[in-house]
Structures are given as structure tokens and as C-alpha cells.
PDB file of C-alpha atoms and ligand atoms in Angstrom:
ATOM      1  CA  UNK A   1     -56.764   2.310 -55.638  1.00  0.00           C
ATOM      2  CA  UNK A   2     -56.967  -0.908 -53.651  1.00  0.00           C
ATOM      3  CA  UNK A   3     -53.991  -1.765 -51.469  1.00  0.00           C
ATOM      4  CA  UNK A   4     -51.656  -4.200 -53.197  1.00  0.00           C
ATOM      5  CA  UNK A   5     -51.530  -6.413 -50.077  1.00  0.00           C
ATOM      6  CA  UNK A   6     -55.299  -6.858 -50.282  1.00  0.00           C
ATOM      7  CA  UNK A   7     -55.247  -7.574 -54.011  1.00  0.00           C
ATOM      8  CA  UNK A   8     -52.515 -10.201 -53.512  1.00  0.00           C
ATOM      9  CA  UNK A   9     -54.337 -11.882 -50.624  1.00  0.00           C
ATOM     10  CA  UNK A  10     -57.613 -12.017 -52.466  1.00  0.00           C
ATOM     11  CA  UNK A  11     -56.201 -13.229 -55.766  1.00  0.00           C
ATOM     12  CA  UNK A  12     -54.370 -16.024 -53.930  1.00  0.00           C
ATOM     13  CA  UNK A  13     -57.762 -17.256 -52.703  1.00  0.00           C
ATOM     14  CA  UNK A  14     -59.401 -17.450 -56.145  1.00  0.00           C
ATOM     15  CA  UNK A  15     -60.007 -21.057 -57.078  1.00  0.00           C
ATOM     16  CA  UNK A  16     -60.320 -22.191 -53.463  1.00  0.00           C
ATOM     17  CA  UNK A  17     -62.753 -25.075 -53.075  1.00  0.00           C
ATOM     18  CA  UNK A  18     -65.208 -25.561 -50.215  1.00  0.00           C
ATOM     19  CA  UNK A  19     -66.592 -28.884 -49.049  1.00  0.00           C
ATOM     20  CA  UNK A  20     -69.953 -30.504 -49.317  1.00  0.00           C
ATOM     21  CA  UNK A  21     -73.114 -29.009 -47.873  1.00  0.00           C
ATOM     22  CA  UNK A  22     -75.847 -31.628 -47.636  1.00  0.00           C
ATOM     23  CA  UNK A  23     -79.612 -31.315 -47.988  1.00  0.00           C
ATOM     24  CA  UNK A  24     -81.713 -31.895 -44.887  1.00  0.00           C
ATOM     25  CA  UNK A  25     -84.283 -33.864 -46.875  1.00  0.00           C
ATOM     26  CA  UNK A  26     -84.500 -35.882 -50.009  1.00  0.00           C
ATOM     27  CA  UNK A  27     -86.214 -34.139 -52.907  1.00  0.00           C
ATOM     28  CA  UNK A  28     -89.843 -34.658 -51.959  1.00  0.00           C
ATOM     29  CA  UNK A  29     -93.384 -34.066 -53.199  1.00  0.00           C
ATOM     30  CA  UNK A  30     -94.697 -31.958 -50.261  1.00  0.00           C
ATOM     31  CA  UNK A  31     -91.911 -29.364 -50.551  1.00  0.00           C
ATOM     32  CA  UNK A  32     -92.371 -29.267 -54.318  1.00  0.00           C
ATOM     33  CA  UNK A  33     -96.133 -28.797 -53.925  1.00  0.00           C
ATOM     34  CA  UNK A  34     -95.699 -25.966 -51.427  1.00  0.00           C
ATOM     35  CA  UNK A  35     -93.167 -24.246 -53.652  1.00  0.00           C
ATOM     36  CA  UNK A  36     -95.442 -24.548 -56.712  1.00  0.00           C
ATOM     37  CA  UNK A  37     -98.356 -23.115 -54.708  1.00  0.00           C
ATOM     38  CA  UNK A  38     -96.298 -20.147 -53.583  1.00  0.00           C
ATOM     39  CA  UNK A  39     -94.945 -19.506 -57.078  1.00  0.00           C
ATOM     40  CA  UNK A  40     -98.293 -20.076 -58.783  1.00  0.00           C
ATOM     41  CA  UNK A  41     -96.971 -22.926 -60.935  1.00  0.00           C
ATOM     42  CA  UNK A  42     -99.475 -25.545 -62.070  1.00  0.00           C
ATOM     43  CA  UNK A  43     -97.393 -27.889 -64.263  1.00  0.00           C
ATOM     44  CA  UNK A  44     -98.588 -31.458 -63.404  1.00  0.00           C
ATOM     45  CA  UNK A  45     -95.066 -32.772 -64.000  1.00  0.00           C
ATOM     46  CA  UNK A  46     -94.265 -31.256 -60.593  1.00  0.00           C
ATOM     47  CA  UNK A  47     -97.349 -32.321 -58.654  1.00  0.00           C
ATOM     48  CA  UNK A  48     -98.932 -35.391 -60.257  1.00  0.00           C
ATOM     49  CA  UNK A  49     -96.811 -38.529 -59.929  1.00  0.00           C
ATOM     50  CA  UNK A  50     -98.975 -40.538 -62.385  1.00  0.00           C
ATOM     51  CA  UNK A  51     -98.542 -37.796 -64.989  1.00  0.00           C
ATOM     52  CA  UNK A  52     -94.783 -37.651 -64.296  1.00  0.00           C
ATOM     53  CA  UNK A  53     -94.504 -41.440 -64.733  1.00  0.00           C
ATOM     54  CA  UNK A  54     -96.337 -41.156 -68.065  1.00  0.00           C
ATOM     55  CA  UNK A  55     -93.632 -38.703 -69.099  1.00  0.00           C
ATOM     56  CA  UNK A  56     -90.926 -41.253 -68.265  1.00  0.00           C
ATOM     57  CA  UNK A  57     -89.891 -40.107 -64.778  1.00  0.00           C
ATOM     58  CA  UNK A  58     -89.811 -42.308 -61.668  1.00  0.00           C
ATOM     59  CA  UNK A  59     -91.822 -39.764 -59.678  1.00  0.00           C
ATOM     60  CA  UNK A  60     -92.700 -36.058 -59.667  1.00  0.00           C
ATOM     61  CA  UNK A  61     -90.001 -33.718 -60.988  1.00  0.00           C
ATOM     62  CA  UNK A  62     -88.695 -30.787 -58.932  1.00  0.00           C
ATOM     63  CA  UNK A  63     -88.996 -27.407 -60.704  1.00  0.00           C
ATOM     64  CA  UNK A  64     -85.449 -26.460 -61.805  1.00  0.00           C
ATOM     65  CA  UNK A  65     -85.787 -23.123 -60.001  1.00  0.00           C
ATOM     66  CA  UNK A  66     -85.871 -25.063 -56.694  1.00  0.00           C
ATOM     67  CA  UNK A  67     -82.243 -26.184 -57.092  1.00  0.00           C
ATOM     68  CA  UNK A  68     -80.951 -23.947 -54.313  1.00  0.00           C
ATOM     69  CA  UNK A  69     -83.870 -24.776 -52.011  1.00  0.00           C
ATOM     70  CA  UNK A  70     -82.875 -28.367 -51.290  1.00  0.00           C
ATOM     71  CA  UNK A  71     -79.596 -27.524 -49.585  1.00  0.00           C
ATOM     72  CA  UNK A  72     -80.711 -24.481 -47.601  1.00  0.00           C
ATOM     73  CA  UNK A  73     -79.954 -24.334 -43.895  1.00  0.00           C
ATOM     74  CA  UNK A  74     -83.520 -23.753 -42.769  1.00  0.00           C
ATOM     75  CA  UNK A  75     -84.802 -21.004 -40.494  1.00  0.00           C
ATOM     76  CA  UNK A  76     -81.614 -20.979 -38.419  1.00  0.00           C
ATOM     77  CA  UNK A  77     -78.900 -19.694 -40.702  1.00  0.00           C
ATOM     78  CA  UNK A  78     -75.873 -21.927 -41.249  1.00  0.00           C
ATOM     79  CA  UNK A  79     -77.733 -24.891 -39.775  1.00  0.00           C
ATOM     80  CA  UNK A  80     -76.722 -27.797 -41.997  1.00  0.00           C
ATOM     81  CA  UNK A  81     -76.950 -31.569 -41.593  1.00  0.00           C
ATOM     82  CA  UNK A  82     -74.123 -33.499 -40.000  1.00  0.00           C
ATOM     83  CA  UNK A  83     -71.189 -34.094 -42.299  1.00  0.00           C
ATOM     84  CA  UNK A  84     -71.654 -30.723 -44.020  1.00  0.00           C
ATOM     85  CA  UNK A  85     -68.689 -28.407 -44.391  1.00  0.00           C
ATOM     86  CA  UNK A  86     -68.561 -25.657 -41.761  1.00  0.00           C
ATOM     87  CA  UNK A  87     -66.365 -23.476 -43.970  1.00  0.00           C
ATOM     88  CA  UNK A  88     -67.748 -20.136 -45.128  1.00  0.00           C
ATOM     89  CA  UNK A  89     -67.707 -20.194 -48.935  1.00  0.00           C
ATOM     90  CA  UNK A  90     -67.824 -16.368 -48.913  1.00  0.00           C
ATOM     91  CA  UNK A  91     -64.886 -16.071 -46.475  1.00  0.00           C
ATOM     92  CA  UNK A  92     -63.121 -13.755 -48.923  1.00  0.00           C
ATOM     93  CA  UNK A  93     -65.614 -11.040 -47.897  1.00  0.00           C
ATOM     94  CA  UNK A  94     -64.167 -11.172 -44.379  1.00  0.00           C
ATOM     95  CA  UNK A  95     -60.695 -10.692 -45.853  1.00  0.00           C
ATOM     96  CA  UNK A  96     -61.767  -7.664 -47.893  1.00  0.00           C
ATOM     97  CA  UNK A  97     -63.816  -5.958 -45.169  1.00  0.00           C
ATOM     98  CA  UNK A  98     -61.031  -4.732 -42.819  1.00  0.00           C
ATOM     99  CA  UNK A  99     -59.444  -2.863 -45.735  1.00  0.00           C
ATOM    100  CA  UNK A 100     -62.355  -0.401 -45.640  1.00  0.00           C
ATOM    101  CA  UNK A 101     -65.122  -2.122 -47.604  1.00  0.00           C
ATOM    102  CA  UNK A 102     -67.943  -2.643 -45.061  1.00  0.00           C
ATOM    103  CA  UNK A 103     -71.002  -2.976 -47.319  1.00  0.00           C
ATOM    104  CA  UNK A 104     -72.232  -5.886 -49.370  1.00  0.00           C
ATOM    105  CA  UNK A 105     -75.036  -6.264 -51.890  1.00  0.00           C
ATOM    106  CA  UNK A 106     -76.113  -9.288 -53.938  1.00  0.00           C
ATOM    107  CA  UNK A 107     -75.692  -8.516 -57.630  1.00  0.00           C
ATOM    108  CA  UNK A 108     -76.855 -11.482 -59.698  1.00  0.00           C
ATOM    109  CA  UNK A 109     -77.301 -15.215 -59.688  1.00  0.00           C
ATOM    110  CA  UNK A 110     -77.294 -17.576 -62.678  1.00  0.00           C
ATOM    111  CA  UNK A 111     -78.627 -21.099 -62.512  1.00  0.00           C
ATOM    112  CA  UNK A 112     -77.747 -23.822 -64.986  1.00  0.00           C
ATOM    113  CA  UNK A 113     -79.389 -27.238 -65.042  1.00  0.00           C
ATOM    114  CA  UNK A 114     -77.812 -30.465 -66.247  1.00  0.00           C
ATOM    115  CA  UNK A 115     -80.927 -32.608 -65.950  1.00  0.00           C
ATOM    116  CA  UNK A 116     -84.300 -32.884 -64.233  1.00  0.00           C
ATOM    117  CA  UNK A 117     -84.259 -33.743 -60.526  1.00  0.00           C
ATOM    118  CA  UNK A 118     -86.828 -36.288 -59.346  1.00  0.00           C
ATOM    119  CA  UNK A 119     -88.414 -36.893 -55.925  1.00  0.00           C
ATOM    120  CA  UNK A 120     -86.327 -39.320 -53.868  1.00  0.00           C
ATOM    121  CA  UNK A 121     -82.904 -37.933 -54.835  1.00  0.00           C
ATOM    122  CA  UNK A 122     -80.573 -36.536 -52.172  1.00  0.00           C
ATOM    123  CA  UNK A 123     -78.516 -33.503 -53.144  1.00  0.00           C
ATOM    124  CA  UNK A 124     -75.446 -31.719 -51.906  1.00  0.00           C
ATOM    125  CA  UNK A 125     -73.319 -28.897 -53.256  1.00  0.00           C
ATOM    126  CA  UNK A 126     -69.686 -27.905 -53.228  1.00  0.00           C
ATOM    127  CA  UNK A 127     -68.418 -24.355 -53.837  1.00  0.00           C
ATOM    128  CA  UNK A 128     -65.518 -22.639 -55.449  1.00  0.00           C
ATOM    129  CA  UNK A 129     -64.406 -19.019 -55.251  1.00  0.00           C
ATOM    130  CA  UNK A 130     -64.686 -18.407 -58.970  1.00  0.00           C
ATOM    131  CA  UNK A 131     -63.394 -14.854 -59.268  1.00  0.00           C
ATOM    132  CA  UNK A 132     -62.789 -11.536 -57.565  1.00  0.00           C
ATOM    133  CA  UNK A 133     -62.818  -8.560 -59.909  1.00  0.00           C
ATOM    134  CA  UNK A 134     -60.305  -5.759 -59.820  1.00  0.00           C
ATOM    135  CA  UNK A 135     -61.508  -2.749 -57.850  1.00  0.00           C
ATOM    136  CA  UNK A 136     -64.477  -1.109 -59.600  1.00  0.00           C
ATOM    137  CA  UNK A 137     -66.459   2.048 -58.958  1.00  0.00           C
ATOM    138  CA  UNK A 138     -70.240   1.999 -59.379  1.00  0.00           C
ATOM    139  CA  UNK A 139     -72.928   4.490 -58.276  1.00  0.00           C
ATOM    140  CA  UNK A 140     -73.182   2.482 -55.029  1.00  0.00           C
ATOM    141  CA  UNK A 141     -69.521   2.792 -54.215  1.00  0.00           C
ATOM    142  CA  UNK A 142     -66.091   1.304 -54.844  1.00  0.00           C
ATOM    143  CA  UNK A 143     -65.211  -2.320 -54.275  1.00  0.00           C
ATOM    144  CA  UNK A 144     -64.964  -5.835 -55.650  1.00  0.00           C
ATOM    145  CA  UNK A 145     -67.345  -8.174 -57.448  1.00  0.00           C
ATOM    146  CA  UNK A 146     -67.010 -11.574 -55.794  1.00  0.00           C
ATOM    147  CA  UNK A 147     -68.334 -14.623 -57.615  1.00  0.00           C
ATOM    148  CA  UNK A 148     -68.878 -17.995 -55.963  1.00  0.00           C
ATOM    149  CA  UNK A 149     -69.885 -21.008 -58.026  1.00  0.00           C
ATOM    150  CA  UNK A 150     -71.885 -23.751 -56.329  1.00  0.00           C
ATOM    151  CA  UNK A 151     -72.110 -27.123 -58.059  1.00  0.00           C
ATOM    152  CA  UNK A 152     -74.986 -29.424 -57.132  1.00  0.00           C
ATOM    153  CA  UNK A 153     -74.750 -33.219 -57.147  1.00  0.00           C
ATOM    154  CA  UNK A 154     -77.187 -36.072 -56.660  1.00  0.00           C
ATOM    155  CA  UNK A 155     -75.798 -38.683 -54.257  1.00  0.00           C
ATOM    156  CA  UNK A 156     -75.664 -42.181 -55.667  1.00  0.00           C
ATOM    157  CA  UNK A 157     -76.212 -45.287 -53.511  1.00  0.00           C
ATOM    158  CA  UNK A 158     -73.804 -47.136 -55.734  1.00  0.00           C
ATOM    159  CA  UNK A 159     -71.471 -45.669 -58.313  1.00  0.00           C
ATOM    160  CA  UNK A 160     -70.563 -42.068 -58.895  1.00  0.00           C
ATOM    161  CA  UNK A 161     -72.508 -39.029 -57.766  1.00  0.00           C
ATOM    162  CA  UNK A 162     -73.962 -37.103 -60.664  1.00  0.00           C
ATOM    163  CA  UNK A 163     -73.735 -33.372 -61.269  1.00  0.00           C
ATOM    164  CA  UNK A 164     -77.253 -31.937 -61.682  1.00  0.00           C
ATOM    165  CA  UNK A 165     -76.774 -28.182 -61.847  1.00  0.00           C
ATOM    166  CA  UNK A 166     -74.828 -25.074 -60.959  1.00  0.00           C
ATOM    167  CA  UNK A 167     -75.513 -21.777 -59.293  1.00  0.00           C
ATOM    168  CA  UNK A 168     -73.312 -18.764 -59.764  1.00  0.00           C
ATOM    169  CA  UNK A 169     -73.770 -16.155 -57.045  1.00  0.00           C
ATOM    170  CA  UNK A 170     -72.182 -12.706 -57.316  1.00  0.00           C
ATOM    171  CA  UNK A 171     -71.994  -9.999 -54.661  1.00  0.00           C
ATOM    172  CA  UNK A 172     -70.434  -6.550 -54.577  1.00  0.00           C
ATOM    173  CA  UNK A 173     -68.302  -5.881 -51.478  1.00  0.00           C
ATOM    174  CA  UNK A 174     -67.813  -2.149 -51.312  1.00  0.00           C
ATOM    175  CA  UNK A 175     -67.070   1.135 -49.676  1.00  0.00           C
ATOM    176  CA  UNK A 176     -70.329   3.145 -50.024  1.00  0.00           C
ATOM    177  CA  UNK A 177     -70.126   6.270 -52.162  1.00  0.00           C
ATOM    178  CA  UNK A 178     -70.341   9.502 -50.216  1.00  0.00           C
ATOM    179  CA  UNK A 179     -73.781  11.013 -50.142  1.00  0.00           C
ATOM    180  CA  UNK A 180     -73.878  13.841 -52.695  1.00  0.00           C
ATOM    181  CA  UNK A 181     -74.468  16.592 -50.089  1.00  0.00           C
ATOM    182  CA  UNK A 182     -71.069  15.804 -48.550  1.00  0.00           C
ATOM    183  CA  UNK A 183     -69.304  16.728 -51.750  1.00  0.00           C
ATOM    184  CA  UNK A 184     -69.466  20.409 -52.718  1.00  0.00           C
ATOM    185  CA  UNK A 185     -69.350  19.847 -56.480  1.00  0.00           C
ATOM    186  CA  UNK A 186     -71.553  16.736 -56.431  1.00  0.00           C
ATOM    187  CA  UNK A 187     -74.727  18.563 -57.490  1.00  0.00           C
ATOM    188  CA  UNK A 188     -73.015  19.854 -60.606  1.00  0.00           C
ATOM    189  CA  UNK A 189     -71.479  16.434 -61.301  1.00  0.00           C
ATOM    190  CA  UNK A 190     -74.871  14.760 -60.931  1.00  0.00           C
ATOM    191  CA  UNK A 191     -76.425  17.265 -63.333  1.00  0.00           C
ATOM    192  CA  UNK A 192     -73.860  16.319 -65.955  1.00  0.00           C
ATOM    193  CA  UNK A 193     -74.923  12.659 -65.861  1.00  0.00           C
ATOM    194  CA  UNK A 194     -77.543  11.861 -68.449  1.00  0.00           C
ATOM    195  CA  UNK A 195     -80.430   9.454 -68.143  1.00  0.00           C
ATOM    196  CA  UNK A 196     -79.728   6.006 -69.561  1.00  0.00           C
ATOM    197  CA  UNK A 197     -81.226   5.566 -73.017  1.00  0.00           C
ATOM    198  CA  UNK A 198     -83.564   2.658 -73.687  1.00  0.00           C
ATOM    199  CA  UNK A 199     -82.477  -0.198 -75.914  1.00  0.00           C
ATOM    200  CA  UNK A 200     -84.513   0.280 -79.089  1.00  0.00           C
ATOM    201  CA  UNK A 201     -85.403  -2.671 -81.322  1.00  0.00           C
ATOM    202  CA  UNK A 202     -87.681  -3.165 -84.328  1.00  0.00           C
ATOM    203  CA  UNK A 203     -90.394  -4.229 -81.875  1.00  0.00           C
ATOM    204  CA  UNK A 204     -90.123  -1.141 -79.640  1.00  0.00           C
ATOM    205  CA  UNK A 205     -89.166   1.676 -82.021  1.00  0.00           C
ATOM    206  CA  UNK A 206     -92.791   2.746 -82.574  1.00  0.00           C
ATOM    207  CA  UNK A 207     -93.180   3.367 -78.830  1.00  0.00           C
ATOM    208  CA  UNK A 208     -90.186   5.698 -78.536  1.00  0.00           C
ATOM    209  CA  UNK A 209     -90.985   7.465 -81.808  1.00  0.00           C
ATOM    210  CA  UNK A 210     -94.532   7.947 -80.483  1.00  0.00           C
ATOM    211  CA  UNK A 211     -93.133   9.574 -77.353  1.00  0.00           C
ATOM    212  CA  UNK A 212     -91.079  11.970 -79.468  1.00  0.00           C
ATOM    213  CA  UNK A 213     -94.312  12.923 -81.252  1.00  0.00           C
ATOM    214  CA  UNK A 214     -96.204  13.293 -77.968  1.00  0.00           C
ATOM    215  CA  UNK A 215     -98.289  10.164 -78.557  1.00  0.00           C
ATOM    216  CA  UNK A 216     -98.623   7.139 -76.311  1.00  0.00           C
ATOM    217  CA  UNK A 217     -98.630   4.203 -78.733  1.00  0.00           C
ATOM    218  CA  UNK A 218     -99.634   0.668 -77.777  1.00  0.00           C
ATOM    219  CA  UNK A 219     -98.943  -2.454 -79.781  1.00  0.00           C
ATOM    220  CA  UNK A 220    -101.986  -4.302 -81.128  1.00  0.00           C
ATOM    221  CA  UNK A 221    -102.293  -7.794 -82.595  1.00  0.00           C
ATOM    222  CA  UNK A 222    -103.526  -7.489 -86.207  1.00  0.00           C
ATOM    223  CA  UNK A 223    -105.320 -10.829 -86.025  1.00  0.00           C
ATOM    224  CA  UNK A 224    -107.164 -10.782 -82.682  1.00  0.00           C
ATOM    225  CA  UNK A 225    -106.856  -7.045 -81.875  1.00  0.00           C
ATOM    226  CA  UNK A 226    -105.434  -7.758 -78.402  1.00  0.00           C
ATOM    227  CA  UNK A 227    -103.362  -4.872 -77.059  1.00  0.00           C
ATOM    228  CA  UNK A 228    -100.047  -5.631 -75.420  1.00  0.00           C
ATOM    229  CA  UNK A 229     -97.369  -3.778 -73.497  1.00  0.00           C
ATOM    230  CA  UNK A 230     -94.425  -3.948 -73.176  1.00  0.00           C
ATOM    231  CA  UNK A 231     -94.006  -4.554 -76.903  1.00  0.00           C
ATOM    232  CA  UNK A 232     -93.188  -8.090 -77.980  1.00  0.00           C
ATOM    233  CA  UNK A 233     -92.766  -9.824 -81.328  1.00  0.00           C
ATOM    234  CA  UNK A 234     -95.691 -12.224 -80.899  1.00  0.00           C
ATOM    235  CA  UNK A 235     -99.266 -12.111 -79.572  1.00  0.00           C
ATOM    236  CA  UNK A 236     -99.536 -14.096 -76.353  1.00  0.00           C
ATOM    237  CA  UNK A 237    -103.215 -14.780 -77.065  1.00  0.00           C
ATOM    238  CA  UNK A 238    -103.262 -16.027 -80.667  1.00  0.00           C
ATOM    239  CA  UNK A 239     -99.486 -16.298 -81.367  1.00  0.00           C
ATOM    240  CA  UNK A 240     -99.707 -14.094 -84.428  1.00  0.00           C
ATOM    241  CA  UNK A 241     -96.583 -12.196 -85.487  1.00  0.00           C
ATOM    242  CA  UNK A 242     -98.673  -9.546 -87.269  1.00  0.00           C
ATOM    243  CA  UNK A 243     -99.113  -6.325 -85.376  1.00  0.00           C
ATOM    244  CA  UNK A 244     -99.833  -2.644 -85.695  1.00  0.00           C
ATOM    245  CA  UNK A 245    -100.333   0.078 -83.125  1.00  0.00           C
ATOM    246  CA  UNK A 246    -103.062   2.137 -81.573  1.00  0.00           C
ATOM    247  CA  UNK A 247    -102.753   5.534 -79.931  1.00  0.00           C
ATOM    248  CA  UNK A 248    -103.823   5.286 -76.302  1.00  0.00           C
ATOM    249  CA  UNK A 249    -105.996   7.945 -74.694  1.00  0.00           C
ATOM    250  CA  UNK A 250    -103.227   8.506 -72.148  1.00  0.00           C
ATOM    251  CA  UNK A 251    -105.715   8.210 -69.309  1.00  0.00           C
ATOM    252  CA  UNK A 252    -105.835   5.472 -66.729  1.00  0.00           C
ATOM    253  CA  UNK A 253    -105.463   4.728 -63.066  1.00  0.00           C
ATOM    254  CA  UNK A 254    -102.645   4.038 -60.696  1.00  0.00           C
ATOM    255  CA  UNK A 255    -102.582   0.268 -60.357  1.00  0.00           C
ATOM    256  CA  UNK A 256     -99.556   0.183 -58.048  1.00  0.00           C
ATOM    257  CA  UNK A 257     -96.493   2.265 -57.247  1.00  0.00           C
ATOM    258  CA  UNK A 258     -93.141   2.388 -55.486  1.00  0.00           C
ATOM    259  CA  UNK A 259     -91.217   5.364 -54.166  1.00  0.00           C
ATOM    260  CA  UNK A 260     -87.459   5.049 -54.617  1.00  0.00           C
ATOM    261  CA  UNK A 261     -85.468   6.619 -51.762  1.00  0.00           C
ATOM    262  CA  UNK A 262     -82.062   4.993 -51.805  1.00  0.00           C
ATOM    263  CA  UNK A 263     -79.548   4.643 -53.348  1.00  0.00           C
ATOM    264  CA  UNK A 264     -79.770   8.080 -54.947  1.00  0.00           C
ATOM    265  CA  UNK A 265     -78.516   7.485 -58.447  1.00  0.00           C
ATOM    266  CA  UNK A 266     -78.006  10.625 -60.545  1.00  0.00           C
ATOM    267  CA  UNK A 267     -79.585  12.249 -62.470  1.00  0.00           C
ATOM    268  CA  UNK A 268     -82.922  11.245 -60.926  1.00  0.00           C
ATOM    269  CA  UNK A 269     -84.650  13.338 -58.269  1.00  0.00           C
ATOM    270  CA  UNK A 270     -85.444  11.684 -54.933  1.00  0.00           C
ATOM    271  CA  UNK A 271     -87.748  10.538 -53.516  1.00  0.00           C
ATOM    272  CA  UNK A 272     -88.660   9.168 -56.935  1.00  0.00           C
ATOM    273  CA  UNK A 273     -92.250   7.904 -57.332  1.00  0.00           C
ATOM    274  CA  UNK A 274     -92.736   5.290 -60.050  1.00  0.00           C
ATOM    275  CA  UNK A 275     -96.160   4.040 -61.062  1.00  0.00           C
ATOM    276  CA  UNK A 276     -97.643   0.982 -62.673  1.00  0.00           C
ATOM    277  CA  UNK A 277    -100.422   2.583 -64.697  1.00  0.00           C
ATOM    278  CA  UNK A 278    -103.431   0.668 -65.940  1.00  0.00           C
ATOM    279  CA  UNK A 279    -104.532   2.503 -69.048  1.00  0.00           C
ATOM    280  CA  UNK A 280    -108.231   2.748 -69.845  1.00  0.00           C
ATOM    281  CA  UNK A 281    -107.447   0.546 -72.874  1.00  0.00           C
ATOM    282  CA  UNK A 282    -106.585  -2.264 -70.414  1.00  0.00           C
ATOM    283  CA  UNK A 283    -102.791  -2.587 -70.680  1.00  0.00           C
ATOM    284  CA  UNK A 284    -100.369  -1.549 -67.960  1.00  0.00           C
ATOM    285  CA  UNK A 285     -97.138   0.359 -68.219  1.00  0.00           C
ATOM    286  CA  UNK A 286     -94.476   1.639 -65.880  1.00  0.00           C
ATOM    287  CA  UNK A 287     -93.657   5.343 -65.808  1.00  0.00           C
ATOM    288  CA  UNK A 288     -92.549   8.139 -63.540  1.00  0.00           C
ATOM    289  CA  UNK A 289     -95.197  10.020 -61.552  1.00  0.00           C
ATOM    290  CA  UNK A 290     -95.192  13.818 -61.414  1.00  0.00           C
ATOM    291  CA  UNK A 291     -97.154  16.533 -59.676  1.00  0.00           C
ATOM    292  CA  UNK A 292     -97.779  14.477 -56.557  1.00  0.00           C
ATOM    293  CA  UNK A 293     -95.961  13.987 -53.257  1.00  0.00           C
ATOM    294  CA  UNK A 294     -95.137  10.407 -52.225  1.00  0.00           C
ATOM    295  CA  UNK A 295     -97.576  10.618 -49.298  1.00  0.00           C
ATOM    296  CA  UNK A 296    -100.449  11.597 -51.591  1.00  0.00           C
ATOM    297  CA  UNK A 297    -100.155   8.606 -53.905  1.00  0.00           C
ATOM    298  CA  UNK A 298    -103.135   6.292 -53.839  1.00  0.00           C
ATOM    299  CA  UNK A 299    -103.818   3.094 -55.679  1.00  0.00           C
ATOM    300  CA  UNK A 300    -106.777   3.624 -57.986  1.00  0.00           C
ATOM    301  CA  UNK A 301    -106.308   7.367 -58.467  1.00  0.00           C
ATOM    302  CA  UNK A 302    -106.887   8.730 -61.959  1.00  0.00           C
ATOM    303  CA  UNK A 303    -103.795   9.756 -63.882  1.00  0.00           C
ATOM    304  CA  UNK A 304    -103.057  11.247 -67.271  1.00  0.00           C
ATOM    305  CA  UNK A 305     -99.994  11.096 -69.457  1.00  0.00           C
ATOM    306  CA  UNK A 306     -97.755  13.996 -70.315  1.00  0.00           C
ATOM    307  CA  UNK A 307     -94.439  13.954 -72.091  1.00  0.00           C
ATOM    308  CA  UNK A 308     -91.173  15.369 -70.825  1.00  0.00           C
ATOM    309  CA  UNK A 309     -87.939  15.806 -72.732  1.00  0.00           C
ATOM    310  CA  UNK A 310     -84.677  14.894 -70.973  1.00  0.00           C
ATOM    311  CA  UNK A 311     -81.057  15.713 -71.789  1.00  0.00           C
ATOM    312  CA  UNK A 312     -82.182  16.961 -75.198  1.00  0.00           C
ATOM    313  CA  UNK A 313     -82.089  13.345 -76.369  1.00  0.00           C
ATOM    314  CA  UNK A 314     -85.177  11.465 -75.215  1.00  0.00           C
ATOM    315  CA  UNK A 315     -88.859  12.038 -74.507  1.00  0.00           C
ATOM    316  CA  UNK A 316     -90.560   9.960 -71.841  1.00  0.00           C
ATOM    317  CA  UNK A 317     -94.172   9.524 -70.813  1.00  0.00           C
ATOM    318  CA  UNK A 318     -94.946  10.556 -67.240  1.00  0.00           C
ATOM    319  CA  UNK A 319     -98.237  10.436 -65.410  1.00  0.00           C
ATOM    320  CA  UNK A 320     -99.876  13.158 -63.359  1.00  0.00           C
ATOM    321  CA  UNK A 321    -102.889  12.672 -61.074  1.00  0.00           C
ATOM    322  CA  UNK A 322    -106.103  14.293 -62.339  1.00  0.00           C
ATOM    323  CA  UNK A 323    -109.486  14.894 -60.709  1.00  0.00           C
ATOM    324  CA  UNK A 324    -111.747  11.820 -60.545  1.00  0.00           C
TER     325      UNK A 324
HETATM  326 ZN1  LIG B   1    -103.527 -12.011 -81.325  1.00  0.00          ZN
END
């Protein structure tokens, strides 16, 4: 249980507002072009001013996803243009920390956009401590979800500044959970935790039913025969809603992989190798890798599917390396 003094202090801070943080530069075409190059975005609305004018804009439009970019401090952290607030909009973390919650992890961020932003505009944001949750326990540890809401404005030369978007940013400020080996009964506790079940919909049921039957089923467009995975309601090639399925050979190669080390979330075994498999049929899927040590994994190695039953409630495809 969190100390009442901490809870009181923190709740008294909720709603606190933090001043303006200005952008170093006006929204501009070179930064937009660089961002689009990095992200692989080719929409001419962002890079071709003549095209943007044809669409009714004064100049190129900034991709909405860039909202946060304009008011960033640059390479030196907390380096903002003159006139910017020097307050720390996450100061509540410093209040929580001395009560025994040293760790922090970003949880999620939601962006909302009020309108398109066009080259030439100058932005700033203000922040508000939106909420601090009650103390929660997650597999990572015990602590508080802290949510800060940043509101972005376009500065007006004359008249009122206009709100252009919002960014909600949530972090978890926590006391890390003890590593399982420090707790004598942790192994037994971890065993009792079951694997999370997949969300099953009309579009994905065939896949999970296939697994139960020991078959790796792939969705196929009825009109153009294109295979797709993960399952989706519509063909990305011909936009047909008609589909059936095909049983895959179950053979393919390791296209890429990661090895999960930390945090160790029960009931999974660690290190936990996870592969992106390119099936011989051409589609890729993500699955656990078995029968191979993390150091022996190699991109391009041949793998074959096998099915394993977990918790007496679900069957999952796994891939095992096979001879070339
Ligand atoms: Zn199709």
C-alpha cells in the first residue's frame, strides 16, 4: 500500500498546468522531407508544394505524426528557445521517487489532431498533469501510472492562437518486482500463471482452429489468390472481401528474430527466442522458436512448424530449425 502522505501530495498536483515550450523553427519543408525519407512516406502533400497548393493548402503539409517533433529540445536535452517554460512537466515523478519507486518506463502515447499543420506555422505546447493512478501492481512492479497531456498551438501574428493537436503521454513510475529467484515460492506461482489467450474474431478463427487440428492455415483471397497473414477482412491487393484458406507446408526460413531476456514475465521461459518466419508460400508470421539456443540462431536458417499445447487450453505453432 502506498503511503497516504504520498497519495495526498500527488493527488494535490493533478491538474497542475505547465507553461509554454516553443519550437526552435517554424514548420518547414526540409525537416518534413527528412522525416518523410526516414519514415518511408511518399505522400506529395508533404513534399510537393505545387501539389499541396492544388489541394487548397498554402504550402506543404506536415505529416500529423510529426506533431511532437516541432517542439523538441534538440540533441541537448531540455534545450528550448528563449521564453520557454523551464518547469519540468513530469515533476511529479520526482515527488514519487523518494517514496521507494525508482524505476520509470514509458507506457503509451496518444496523438489527436485538430487540423493539418502547414509549413510556415510556429508551434508551442503547454502541459497539464492529467492524472496519477492509484497504486497498481503489474508484472514489472508496483507503482503509479502518470499521464501528462500536452496541447499544441499555432502562434498567430494577429488574433488568437489556434489549438492544432494534443499528445497524451503516460509513464509507469514503479518499484521493480523482485526477481523470481529471490522468492522461494515464485517458481510455483509463475507456473500457475497461464499464457494469455489470443483475441479470436471471425477473421482469425480459422487460424486458431487450424492450430488445434495441427494445421498451419493461411488466409487466401478468393479473387486474386494472394495469401495474407496476419488475417484481415480485405485483400490488400485487389480489395476483395472474399477469402478462403490454404494449408501451409509449415516449412520456411528464419527471416528475422529477437531473443527476449528481460523483463521475465511468467509463464514464459527465458531467454525466449521469437522468430519472424518467412513461409515457403511467401507470407511471414511470428512464432516462438524451439530446439535452438539463442547463440545458434541465424537469419536464413530453415525451420519447420510443430504444434505445442499450453495450459490445456490453446495450441500454438512453434518453429524448429531443420537441416538445410
Ligand atoms: Zn485479392
